[in-house]
XYZ file of C-alpha atoms in Angstrom:
727
model
C 1.919 21.353 36.495
C -0.232 19.602 39.103
C -2.492 16.749 38.046
C -4.692 17.505 41.024
C -5.708 20.823 39.414
C -7.453 18.912 36.633
C -11.096 17.899 36.839
C -10.430 14.150 37.024
C -12.811 11.360 37.974
C -11.997 7.974 39.471
C -14.131 6.153 36.892
C -14.563 6.757 33.157
C -17.069 4.985 30.942
C -17.267 5.573 27.177
C -21.048 5.443 27.398
C -20.837 8.798 29.194
C -17.262 10.079 28.756
C -14.794 10.848 26.006
C -11.776 9.327 27.733
C -9.399 10.755 25.161
C -10.405 14.370 25.695
C -11.332 14.407 29.346
C -8.627 12.158 30.805
C -5.863 11.003 28.529
C -4.765 14.179 26.718
C -5.022 16.561 29.735
C -2.711 14.294 31.738
C -0.208 13.896 28.908
C 0.152 17.653 28.574
C 1.239 17.959 32.210
C 3.260 14.733 32.537
C 7.048 14.536 32.472
C 7.042 10.718 32.527
C 4.659 8.143 31.152
C 4.820 4.345 31.567
C 2.615 2.105 29.467
C 2.140 -1.660 29.085
C 0.163 -2.852 26.049
C -1.098 -6.291 25.176
C 0.259 -7.001 21.732
C 2.462 -5.751 18.920
C 1.148 -4.306 15.635
C 1.599 -1.120 13.647
C -2.012 -0.191 14.414
C -1.455 -0.438 18.166
C 1.782 1.546 17.885
C -0.019 4.217 15.897
C -2.781 4.370 18.489
C -0.169 4.569 21.243
C 0.973 7.933 19.925
C -2.408 9.651 20.161
C -1.990 12.793 22.236
C 1.807 12.639 22.523
C 2.501 15.899 20.688
C 2.777 18.104 23.764
C 4.597 15.306 25.542
C 7.280 15.641 22.840
C 7.541 19.397 23.353
C 7.811 19.103 27.119
C 10.687 16.601 26.744
C 8.761 13.921 28.613
C 10.169 10.408 29.047
C 8.200 7.315 28.151
C 8.731 3.611 28.844
C 6.764 1.120 26.788
C 6.321 -2.639 27.284
C 4.840 -4.478 24.302
C 3.542 -8.042 24.513
C 4.280 -10.903 22.100
C 2.802 -14.387 22.739
C 4.880 -17.480 21.985
C 4.414 -21.220 21.905
C 5.918 -23.259 24.737
C 8.942 -24.236 22.621
C 9.544 -20.666 21.483
C 9.195 -19.379 25.016
C 11.726 -21.894 26.306
C 14.113 -20.940 23.502
C 13.835 -17.262 24.466
C 14.550 -18.127 28.105
C 17.593 -20.139 27.045
C 18.850 -17.440 24.714
C 18.589 -19.658 21.632
C 15.712 -17.819 19.937
C 16.269 -14.608 17.985
C 12.676 -13.446 18.438
C 13.773 -10.111 19.900
C 15.867 -9.443 16.779
C 12.850 -10.171 14.586
C 10.677 -7.848 16.705
C 13.316 -5.125 16.505
C 13.518 -5.484 12.729
C 9.731 -5.359 12.315
C 9.469 -2.374 14.639
C 12.216 -0.403 12.891
C 10.659 -1.059 9.475
C 7.253 0.139 10.690
C 8.682 3.316 12.201
C 11.067 4.199 9.372
C 8.838 3.380 6.414
C 5.507 4.754 7.592
C 4.202 8.182 6.559
C 1.742 8.157 9.472
C 2.179 11.162 11.735
C 1.643 9.235 14.969
C 4.330 6.686 14.085
C 6.686 9.532 13.215
C 6.096 10.890 16.726
C 7.301 7.575 18.157
C 10.355 7.684 15.863
C 11.130 11.175 17.099
C 10.786 10.146 20.750
C 13.233 7.273 20.197
C 15.749 9.418 18.315
C 15.488 12.105 20.984
C 16.056 9.623 23.845
C 12.508 10.153 25.120
C 11.218 6.621 24.528
C 12.564 3.244 25.613
C 10.869 0.010 24.521
C 10.971 -3.538 25.840
C 9.156 -6.682 24.672
C 7.281 -9.017 26.997
C 7.202 -12.671 25.928
C 4.668 -15.085 27.363
C 3.892 -18.736 26.774
C 0.571 -19.510 25.051
C -1.526 -16.874 26.798
C -1.438 -13.171 26.041
C 0.511 -10.503 27.859
C -2.650 -8.447 28.173
C -1.778 -5.642 30.549
C -3.700 -2.415 30.101
C -1.969 -0.202 32.608
C -0.689 3.361 32.292
C 1.114 5.594 34.761
C 1.458 9.379 34.460
C 4.153 11.132 36.502
C 4.669 14.812 37.272
C 7.298 16.193 39.628
C 5.227 15.453 42.726
C 2.152 13.456 41.674
C 1.197 10.235 39.953
C -1.950 8.986 38.245
C -2.454 5.276 37.541
C -5.192 3.936 35.289
C -6.248 0.438 34.305
C -9.300 -1.178 32.762
C -10.781 -2.473 29.529
C -9.969 0.484 27.258
C -7.273 -0.098 24.681
C -5.212 2.927 23.738
C -7.051 3.424 20.456
C -9.497 5.970 19.116
C -12.273 3.409 19.436
C -11.264 2.474 22.957
C -10.809 5.998 24.267
C -13.745 7.749 22.622
C -17.368 6.613 22.363
C -17.192 3.862 19.784
C -16.549 0.913 22.075
C -18.235 0.310 25.385
C -15.169 0.578 27.612
C -14.238 1.765 31.065
C -11.161 2.597 33.111
C -10.476 3.205 36.779
C -8.055 5.926 37.877
C -6.069 6.211 41.117
C -4.465 9.429 42.323
C -1.400 9.807 44.560
C -3.063 12.637 46.506
C -5.917 10.287 47.540
C -5.846 7.858 50.477
C -6.813 4.887 48.270
C -3.616 5.191 46.212
C -1.535 2.975 48.504
C -4.036 0.133 48.118
C -4.723 0.393 44.361
C -2.324 2.705 42.542
C 1.005 1.899 44.188
C 0.777 -1.878 43.534
C 0.369 -1.177 39.785
C 3.499 0.973 39.845
C 5.338 -1.848 41.620
C 4.075 -4.368 39.064
C 5.283 -2.243 36.161
C 8.696 -1.729 37.742
C 9.114 -5.477 38.341
C 8.115 -6.155 34.723
C 10.582 -3.555 33.471
C 13.322 -5.174 35.542
C 12.361 -8.646 34.192
C 11.528 -9.950 37.672
C 8.201 -11.665 36.924
C 7.768 -15.439 36.930
C 5.731 -16.154 33.761
C 6.766 -13.196 31.638
C 10.173 -12.657 30.074
C 10.877 -8.958 29.407
C 13.736 -8.224 27.007
C 15.212 -4.878 26.048
C 16.073 -3.847 22.509
C 19.712 -3.619 21.523
C 21.518 -0.316 21.057
C 21.647 -1.106 17.315
C 17.884 -0.619 17.094
C 18.019 2.839 18.670
C 21.032 3.804 16.571
C 19.239 2.710 13.387
C 16.320 5.016 14.185
C 18.592 7.932 15.065
C 20.642 7.627 11.891
C 17.723 7.236 9.494
C 15.341 10.004 10.532
C 15.520 13.778 10.266
C 14.572 14.996 13.730
C 14.204 18.623 12.701
C 11.897 17.755 9.806
C 9.724 15.454 11.918
C 9.501 18.027 14.716
C 8.247 20.576 12.208
C 5.699 18.077 10.885
C 4.462 17.255 14.387
C 3.793 20.863 15.292
C 2.861 22.130 11.843
C -0.855 22.463 12.564
C -1.191 21.548 16.224
C -1.806 23.560 19.353
C -0.929 22.297 22.803
C -2.703 23.037 26.015
C -1.744 26.283 27.638
C 1.003 25.661 30.142
C 0.738 28.976 32.017
C -1.049 29.838 35.218
C -4.325 30.285 33.365
C -4.194 26.684 32.182
C -3.475 25.468 35.692
C -6.621 27.160 36.915
C -9.275 24.463 36.993
C -11.928 27.087 36.308
C -10.445 27.686 32.854
C -10.884 24.929 30.326
C -7.746 24.526 28.193
C -7.930 24.379 24.408
C -7.620 20.921 22.910
C -4.760 20.449 20.482
C -6.015 17.094 19.211
C -9.767 17.204 18.724
C -11.867 14.320 17.480
C -15.305 14.990 16.072
C -16.065 11.770 14.255
C -19.531 10.643 13.299
C -20.260 7.027 14.005
C -19.644 4.809 10.997
C -22.722 3.952 8.967
C -21.217 0.542 8.359
C -21.022 -0.400 11.995
C -17.973 -1.467 13.959
C -17.199 -5.060 14.856
C -15.386 -5.222 18.190
C -12.981 -8.137 18.459
C -10.506 -8.898 21.195
C -7.156 -7.336 20.374
C -5.357 -10.395 21.684
C -6.554 -12.432 18.699
C -4.663 -10.326 16.138
C -7.422 -10.631 13.597
C -8.568 -8.152 10.938
C -10.810 -5.226 11.803
C -12.148 -2.248 9.867
C -10.255 0.866 11.018
C -11.852 4.172 11.858
C -9.034 6.058 10.190
C -6.685 5.329 7.271
C -3.869 7.713 6.390
C -5.240 10.283 8.799
C -8.760 10.360 7.332
C -12.013 8.700 8.394
C -12.273 5.405 6.534
C -15.373 4.829 4.436
C -16.080 2.673 1.431
C -17.628 4.065 -1.737
C -20.966 2.622 -2.878
C -19.310 0.676 -5.719
C -16.968 -0.986 -3.224
C -19.815 -1.982 -0.917
C -21.720 -3.363 -3.903
C -18.688 -5.413 -4.990
C -18.336 -6.961 -1.522
C -22.045 -7.792 -1.333
C -21.946 -9.354 -4.814
C -18.945 -11.441 -3.787
C -20.732 -12.706 -0.689
C -23.857 -13.537 -2.708
C -21.701 -15.393 -5.256
C -20.434 -17.778 -2.575
C -17.273 -15.771 -1.803
C -15.858 -16.135 -5.313
C -15.498 -13.725 -8.203
C -13.538 -11.185 -10.219
C -13.548 -7.487 -9.320
C -13.126 -5.503 -12.542
C -12.590 -2.071 -11.021
C -10.915 0.850 -12.764
C -7.314 1.542 -11.829
C -7.404 3.815 -8.775
C -10.980 2.891 -7.832
C -9.918 1.075 -4.665
C -9.487 -2.589 -5.636
C -7.096 -3.215 -2.745
C -9.285 -1.746 0.005
C -12.338 -3.443 -1.475
C -10.705 -6.858 -1.258
C -9.300 -6.207 2.237
C -12.744 -5.233 3.528
C -14.181 -8.328 1.841
C -11.517 -10.351 3.635
C -12.455 -8.784 6.973
C -16.132 -9.529 6.370
C -15.365 -13.168 5.580
C -13.175 -13.552 8.678
C -15.836 -12.002 10.913
C -18.540 -14.302 9.574
C -16.336 -17.367 10.025
C -15.297 -16.359 13.550
C -18.914 -16.507 14.638
C -18.637 -20.264 14.088
C -15.106 -20.414 15.539
C -13.651 -21.053 12.060
C -10.105 -20.100 11.058
C -9.096 -18.134 7.947
C -5.742 -18.282 6.139
C -5.189 -15.612 3.460
C -2.813 -15.897 0.501
C -2.391 -12.663 -1.494
C -0.437 -13.070 -4.732
C 0.955 -10.133 -6.730
C 3.254 -9.853 -9.767
C 5.900 -7.445 -8.421
C 7.851 -6.794 -5.220
C 6.885 -3.096 -5.199
C 3.223 -4.049 -5.321
C 3.773 -6.593 -2.534
C 5.377 -3.934 -0.338
C 2.417 -1.670 -1.015
C -0.001 -4.417 0.073
C 1.827 -4.829 3.377
C 1.354 -1.126 4.122
C -2.297 -1.131 3.054
C -3.012 -4.097 5.346
C -1.535 -2.470 8.470
C -4.483 -0.209 9.380
C -6.726 -3.298 9.300
C -4.662 -4.884 12.101
C -3.052 -7.314 9.649
C 0.674 -7.995 9.849
C 1.170 -10.155 6.773
C 4.191 -12.367 6.187
C 6.167 -11.083 3.151
C 7.058 -14.226 1.187
C 9.650 -12.786 -1.189
C 13.027 -11.075 -1.215
C 15.076 -14.021 0.077
C 13.745 -17.307 1.413
C 15.822 -16.976 4.585
C 13.787 -13.907 5.537
C 10.374 -15.563 5.514
C 10.532 -19.355 5.555
C 11.005 -19.788 9.317
C 8.300 -17.211 10.073
C 5.866 -18.923 7.689
C 6.607 -22.333 9.234
C 5.825 -20.995 12.688
C 2.591 -19.342 11.585
C 1.393 -22.470 9.808
C 2.207 -24.594 12.864
C 0.263 -22.268 15.154
C -2.597 -22.070 12.660
C -2.883 -25.845 12.306
C -2.768 -26.269 16.083
C -5.788 -23.984 16.364
C -3.869 -21.344 18.292
C -4.279 -18.765 15.510
C -7.680 -17.875 14.108
C -6.209 -15.807 11.312
C -3.009 -15.571 9.297
C -2.038 -13.757 6.104
C 0.831 -13.978 3.630
C 1.718 -11.733 0.689
C 3.630 -13.582 -2.018
C 4.969 -12.555 -5.425
C 4.037 -14.807 -8.326
C 7.620 -15.975 -8.760
C 7.602 -17.349 -5.211
C 4.056 -18.678 -5.544
C 5.185 -21.260 -8.120
C 8.205 -22.396 -6.102
C 8.213 -25.913 -4.686
C 8.964 -24.633 -1.189
C 5.979 -22.286 -1.039
C 3.672 -24.808 -2.696
C 4.664 -27.388 -0.084
C 3.981 -24.987 2.791
C 0.510 -23.821 1.735
C -0.526 -27.366 0.816
C -0.667 -28.012 4.569
C -3.579 -25.580 4.985
C -7.091 -26.915 4.488
C -8.688 -25.469 1.354
C -11.888 -24.908 3.324
C -10.018 -22.452 5.578
C -8.229 -20.506 2.843
C -8.950 -17.338 0.865
C -6.823 -16.623 -2.216
C -6.591 -13.053 -3.531
C -4.945 -12.611 -6.923
C -4.006 -8.985 -7.578
C -3.514 -8.050 -11.243
C -4.975 -11.498 -11.758
C -4.628 -11.410 -15.547
C -1.077 -12.658 -14.919
C -2.469 -15.830 -13.353
C -4.235 -17.110 -16.480
C -1.118 -18.612 -18.053
C -0.680 -22.318 -17.403
C 2.545 -21.950 -15.395
C 0.915 -19.761 -12.738
C -2.608 -21.090 -13.101
C -1.544 -24.620 -12.160
C -0.054 -23.300 -8.897
C -3.079 -21.375 -7.616
C -4.493 -23.074 -4.496
C -7.829 -24.767 -5.100
C -9.305 -23.138 -2.018
C -12.914 -22.458 -1.148
C -12.825 -18.641 -1.212
C -11.367 -16.583 -4.091
C -11.000 -12.970 -5.250
C -9.471 -11.820 -8.533
C -8.527 -8.147 -8.968
C -7.819 -6.369 -12.239
C -8.924 -3.323 -14.181
C -8.435 -5.439 -17.321
C -8.758 -9.137 -16.422
C -8.984 -10.366 -20.028
C -7.058 -9.405 -23.112
C -8.845 -7.541 -25.876
C -9.751 -9.041 -29.206
C -6.723 -7.328 -30.753
C -3.739 -6.900 -28.517
C -0.610 -7.393 -30.571
C -1.633 -9.841 -33.270
C -4.333 -8.780 -35.728
C -7.129 -11.285 -35.766
C -5.961 -12.951 -32.533
C -5.290 -16.394 -34.110
C -4.733 -18.174 -30.784
C -7.590 -18.929 -28.379
C -7.489 -16.980 -25.131
C -6.782 -19.845 -22.741
C -6.024 -17.339 -19.969
C -9.590 -16.033 -20.101
C -10.993 -19.543 -19.834
C -8.691 -20.352 -16.907
C -9.579 -17.202 -14.967
C -13.316 -17.657 -15.448
C -13.064 -21.323 -14.462
C -11.170 -20.439 -11.268
C -12.775 -17.198 -10.072
C -16.221 -17.746 -11.545
C -16.449 -14.654 -13.749
C -16.794 -10.910 -13.196
C -19.155 -10.111 -10.320
C -18.502 -6.370 -10.078
C -17.502 -3.818 -12.700
C -16.708 -0.128 -12.228
C -15.417 1.781 -15.238
C -12.988 4.669 -15.503
C -15.835 6.899 -16.633
C -17.848 5.923 -13.548
C -14.882 6.684 -11.285
C -14.268 10.122 -12.800
C -17.955 11.055 -12.753
C -18.264 9.961 -9.106
C -15.191 11.946 -8.081
C -13.246 8.808 -7.167
C -10.563 9.636 -9.760
C -9.133 12.915 -11.005
C -10.382 14.269 -14.368
C -7.721 14.659 -17.033
C -6.719 16.608 -20.138
C -5.514 14.536 -23.077
C -3.064 15.748 -25.693
C -1.637 13.866 -28.632
C 1.604 14.478 -30.470
C 1.963 12.963 -33.970
C 5.222 11.135 -34.651
C 5.928 9.842 -38.165
C 8.026 6.838 -39.087
C 11.087 7.521 -41.198
C 11.293 5.975 -44.658
C 13.639 3.265 -43.348
C 11.407 2.536 -40.338
C 8.385 2.316 -42.646
C 10.083 -0.322 -44.788
C 11.049 -2.420 -41.755
C 7.539 -2.043 -40.311
C 6.003 -3.355 -43.532
C 8.433 -6.294 -43.649
C 7.474 -7.329 -40.114
C 3.765 -6.833 -40.846
C 3.920 -8.912 -44.048
C 5.618 -11.815 -42.244
C 3.076 -11.602 -39.413
C 0.190 -11.546 -41.870
C 1.442 -14.671 -43.661
C 1.642 -16.636 -40.414
C -1.836 -15.469 -39.348
C -3.300 -16.565 -42.672
C -1.574 -19.919 -42.349
C -2.925 -20.620 -38.866
C -6.479 -20.258 -40.180
C -5.943 -23.411 -42.245
C -3.414 -25.507 -40.318
C -1.913 -25.240 -36.835
C 1.469 -23.564 -36.577
C 4.460 -25.519 -35.401
C 6.059 -24.492 -32.114
C 8.867 -22.829 -34.088
C 6.359 -20.853 -36.156
C 4.444 -19.780 -33.062
C 7.693 -18.573 -31.519
C 8.563 -16.773 -34.762
C 5.183 -15.023 -34.738
C 5.696 -13.906 -31.155
C 9.204 -12.624 -31.959
C 8.023 -10.703 -35.024
C 5.240 -9.022 -33.066
C 7.741 -8.066 -30.377
C 10.160 -6.593 -32.902
C 7.432 -4.578 -34.565
C 6.224 -3.289 -31.199
C 9.755 -2.224 -30.230
C 10.192 -0.480 -33.580
C 7.128 1.657 -32.901
C 8.174 2.303 -29.297
C 11.679 3.538 -30.171
C 11.162 5.245 -33.513
C 13.521 8.102 -34.331
C 11.196 11.113 -34.119
C 9.792 10.418 -30.633
C 12.575 11.959 -28.564
C 12.836 15.152 -30.669
C 9.036 15.419 -30.469
C 9.195 15.203 -26.651
C 11.834 17.930 -26.410
C 9.873 20.088 -28.862
C 6.704 19.641 -26.777
C 8.526 20.747 -23.623
C 9.899 23.779 -25.473
C 6.419 24.727 -26.667
C 4.975 24.415 -23.144
C 7.539 26.241 -21.046
C 4.970 27.018 -18.356
C 4.114 23.351 -17.872
C 5.307 22.052 -14.492
C 7.014 18.705 -14.846
C 7.046 18.046 -11.116
C 5.613 14.588 -10.399
C 5.670 13.427 -14.031
C 5.928 9.919 -15.437
C 7.629 9.243 -18.763
C 6.973 5.818 -20.282
C 9.510 4.652 -22.847
C 9.880 1.535 -24.966
C 12.031 -1.521 -24.480
C 15.068 -2.343 -26.574
C 17.161 -0.162 -28.871
C 16.340 2.146 -31.722
C 17.615 1.298 -35.222
C 21.415 1.667 -35.509
C 21.694 2.552 -31.806
C 24.150 0.846 -29.451
C 22.573 1.732 -26.110
C 19.043 1.095 -24.897
C 16.409 3.653 -25.742
C 15.804 4.138 -22.034
C 19.323 5.550 -21.567
C 18.966 7.723 -24.647
C 15.827 9.392 -23.285
C 17.273 9.725 -19.775
C 20.476 11.384 -20.998
C 18.578 13.740 -23.314
C 16.293 14.933 -20.524
C 19.266 15.411 -18.186
C 20.870 17.597 -20.845
C 17.613 19.497 -21.211
C 17.832 20.365 -17.514
C 15.275 18.046 -15.926
C 15.931 16.106 -12.742
C 14.944 12.639 -13.885
C 15.635 9.097 -12.764
C 15.136 5.659 -14.260
C 12.608 3.508 -12.429
C 12.946 0.009 -13.874
C 13.596 -3.584 -12.937
C 17.324 -2.824 -13.277
C 17.292 -0.968 -9.963
C 17.243 -2.866 -6.686
C 14.228 -2.672 -4.408
C 16.208 -0.436 -2.050
C 17.180 1.890 -4.908
C 13.612 2.074 -6.193
C 12.371 2.928 -2.713
C 14.837 5.816 -2.435
C 14.024 7.002 -5.952
C 10.305 6.993 -5.167
C 10.852 8.924 -1.938
C 12.908 11.537 -3.813
C 10.171 11.727 -6.433
C 7.446 12.281 -3.839
C 9.596 14.891 -2.073
C 10.179 16.756 -5.393
C 13.917 16.113 -5.368
C 13.283 14.374 -8.706
C 10.979 15.912 -11.326
C 10.120 12.844 -13.366
C 10.461 9.064 -13.408
C 11.385 7.301 -16.634
C 9.839 3.842 -16.648
C 9.317 0.893 -18.946
C 6.882 -1.447 -17.195
C 7.552 -1.372 -13.451
C 4.968 1.383 -12.886
C 2.358 -0.177 -15.169
C 0.424 -2.143 -12.574
C -0.811 -1.459 -9.085
C 1.894 0.890 -7.806
C 0.133 3.717 -5.999
C 1.672 7.147 -6.724
C -1.192 9.614 -6.169
C 1.055 12.693 -6.462
C 1.630 12.060 -10.201
C 0.148 14.915 -12.227
C 1.254 14.169 -15.773
C 2.245 11.241 -17.958
C 4.155 11.303 -21.240
C 3.535 8.071 -23.112
C 6.359 7.511 -25.592
C 5.882 3.745 -25.669
C 3.070 3.202 -28.143
C 1.177 -0.028 -27.631
C -1.841 -1.850 -28.991
C -2.397 -3.473 -25.651
C -5.364 -1.787 -23.887
C -4.351 -3.405 -20.607
C -1.063 -1.539 -20.651
C -2.309 1.910 -21.576
C -5.320 1.639 -19.242
C -2.948 0.889 -16.360
C -0.616 3.720 -17.339
C -3.465 6.195 -17.536
C -4.577 5.117 -14.073
C -1.216 5.994 -12.556
C -1.913 9.735 -12.882
C -5.623 9.762 -12.079
C -5.452 8.927 -8.397
C -6.754 11.647 -6.102
C -4.268 13.758 -4.167
C -4.424 16.961 -2.154
C -4.275 20.033 -4.384
C -4.594 17.967 -7.568
C -7.568 19.207 -9.592
C -6.738 17.587 -12.920
C -4.064 15.504 -14.637
C -2.357 15.679 -18.035
C -1.711 12.771 -20.398
C 0.438 13.395 -23.470
C 0.309 10.539 -25.986
C 2.978 10.301 -28.705
C 1.031 8.727 -31.568
C 2.999 6.851 -34.247
C 1.806 7.354 -37.828
C 3.092 5.947 -41.156
C 5.732 7.678 -43.227
C 3.918 10.561 -44.871
C 1.954 9.861 -48.050
C 2.052 6.053 -47.513
C -1.481 4.630 -47.799
C -1.172 0.813 -48.091
C -3.065 -1.687 -45.935
C -0.306 -2.007 -43.362
C -0.182 1.762 -42.922
C -3.940 1.930 -42.511
C -3.789 -0.850 -39.896
C -1.273 1.244 -37.981
C -3.521 4.332 -38.138
C -6.517 2.290 -37.003
C -4.609 0.790 -34.054
C -3.429 4.222 -32.892
C -6.888 5.700 -33.474
C -8.437 3.054 -31.232
C -6.215 4.113 -28.339
C -6.811 7.804 -29.040
C -10.578 7.322 -28.936
C -10.303 5.364 -25.692
C -8.289 8.159 -24.063
C -10.414 10.959 -25.435
C -13.708 9.323 -24.410
C -13.246 10.311 -20.749
C -11.019 13.385 -21.257
C -12.080 16.912 -20.366
C -11.131 18.172 -23.849
C -12.696 15.490 -26.053
C -13.977 17.984 -28.664
C -10.538 19.539 -29.051
C -8.931 16.120 -29.634
C -11.569 15.152 -32.190
C -10.745 18.267 -34.212
C -7.059 17.447 -33.956
C -7.654 13.919 -35.275
C -9.434 15.324 -38.294
C -6.707 17.884 -38.986
C -4.029 15.179 -38.840
C -5.945 12.980 -41.262
C -5.919 9.995 -38.905
C -9.590 9.212 -39.529
């Protein structure tokens, strides 16, 4: 296992060399120890750190890693005095990145930690960056030291960036002058013996947390599932025989170009890879970003669910930051979302873009101090970029409003995800009046007929959103997305469900009362009590349709008739409230019935804690659960590409809701050629033909036509509509 048997050079330049293939990986395959000091801490850097470590895992190599983290003078002094818990925060952030990520490279690091092959320390400096770029490979008898401009990233080690490194070999005479001092410097850093840099080790609790929460056997199998290491026999040691690469990169240069920015600035950058695949934008995403720039960095993106709204807005954000940096301008990003699950998803989506956003939710004690520090550093000019992800509930709080009011509106970009929530006065009045704005929604405005026929109240939310964002600047429909291969095509099936005689009577009573109030509002304004009554009546009627008696038997009958249908990765949407004469919620009734039928199902609602929902989702993705039963939590933004089928028991006249629900199962996933949507359509009690019954048929028919318009089996559904007499 001699390094000296490799064809190594003393100088590598990415203009001529692929450093990854010709230097880095060959040494890792023969090393039994590896020391590395890196300049700053982010999930992207950690991911890049693991490139080429697969054979290092198999050979039981030992690695020591020093990660930098810059501090202000006051913070640095507090760390020296032991009064700052920065190391605890770093440990928490690091453990969350390693335990929550599905990225293979980060799983390799988790495995190394759990297997006692990796030890990590943090280097804290005052003001300036800890910007070491030194690595040391050890075998039993030889050492190789390298240093230079190349970061340990795909861009830095291949031919994307113009980078270079110098290498020093222990079997060469020059090693004592150049290589040995770097080894001494690393050892003094590791022992915390440097003057300006404080190096702190992680507590045993961190390592124990990793060991307890990962499955080493499973990760080991994942690591070596499709990889080949270098040959380790005599043939491989023969320098005349070129070993076979186990980690081969053959990436074409991006057509979009690559902006190279100093890693020490911790600012956004477009990644080469996301989720293990080369990252590229679709034409509709590029068009949206260009339209936004031409509109003065303001506008609404009306993109179909699953068409990449999040990545589009992140790339727009990166483009804005890059353009402002050219003039040494700062950028502060506020991303607002309606739900915690969606906020967590944003944090993960931001990571590959070198963005570690502050999560402003889930307990003020967890984020307030961090936000204060970031704002202080931003206002002092020390930070060129900062980003927060906030849920709408926190956005309106006095504390958060006070904090972001300290940021100049000229330096701020506000991104409102599922922005239709922001049109109501309560939220709208709390949106920062900043210079740059993006609104994201597949359905930013309500339809002409959502729940109340005739829509007697003006759509103030529409007016607010247009006034703030400046209108829709990019639109990409579901049909466009399916035709372009961005979304998965789907088969649509409908199951007729008829109201009982009692349900029909109650439905007509609600409808008559609603009609009277609508007629009244055309002549005189309704009182606040009457408006509330109208809202309550519409809600009761909607719940009646969502929980009607025949829906659950119809679902069981459908499953019986389609025994060969796989229910793995299915979503089942049910209605709120209780059915007539029922004591328990309809949600529990459906859940219990499906358990009795033999399905492995789980509720996925706002009743469960964030921790419980995370575990449920993991079990769902791993096929330990067949189906999720949801009310509204999965309606908006939550990305579950593995979903193959949706059973919609909760009938609604709200296009926004059923468009979002349809989008949940149309996201692309490996091995997923098509999706199935089964719609349980509520029809009047048989032989009833009054106006209210016809209104119900028309409302259901509108949704059916919307679903069937882009379905693979549109002709079949049209024939079924005719046979059921819905037309």
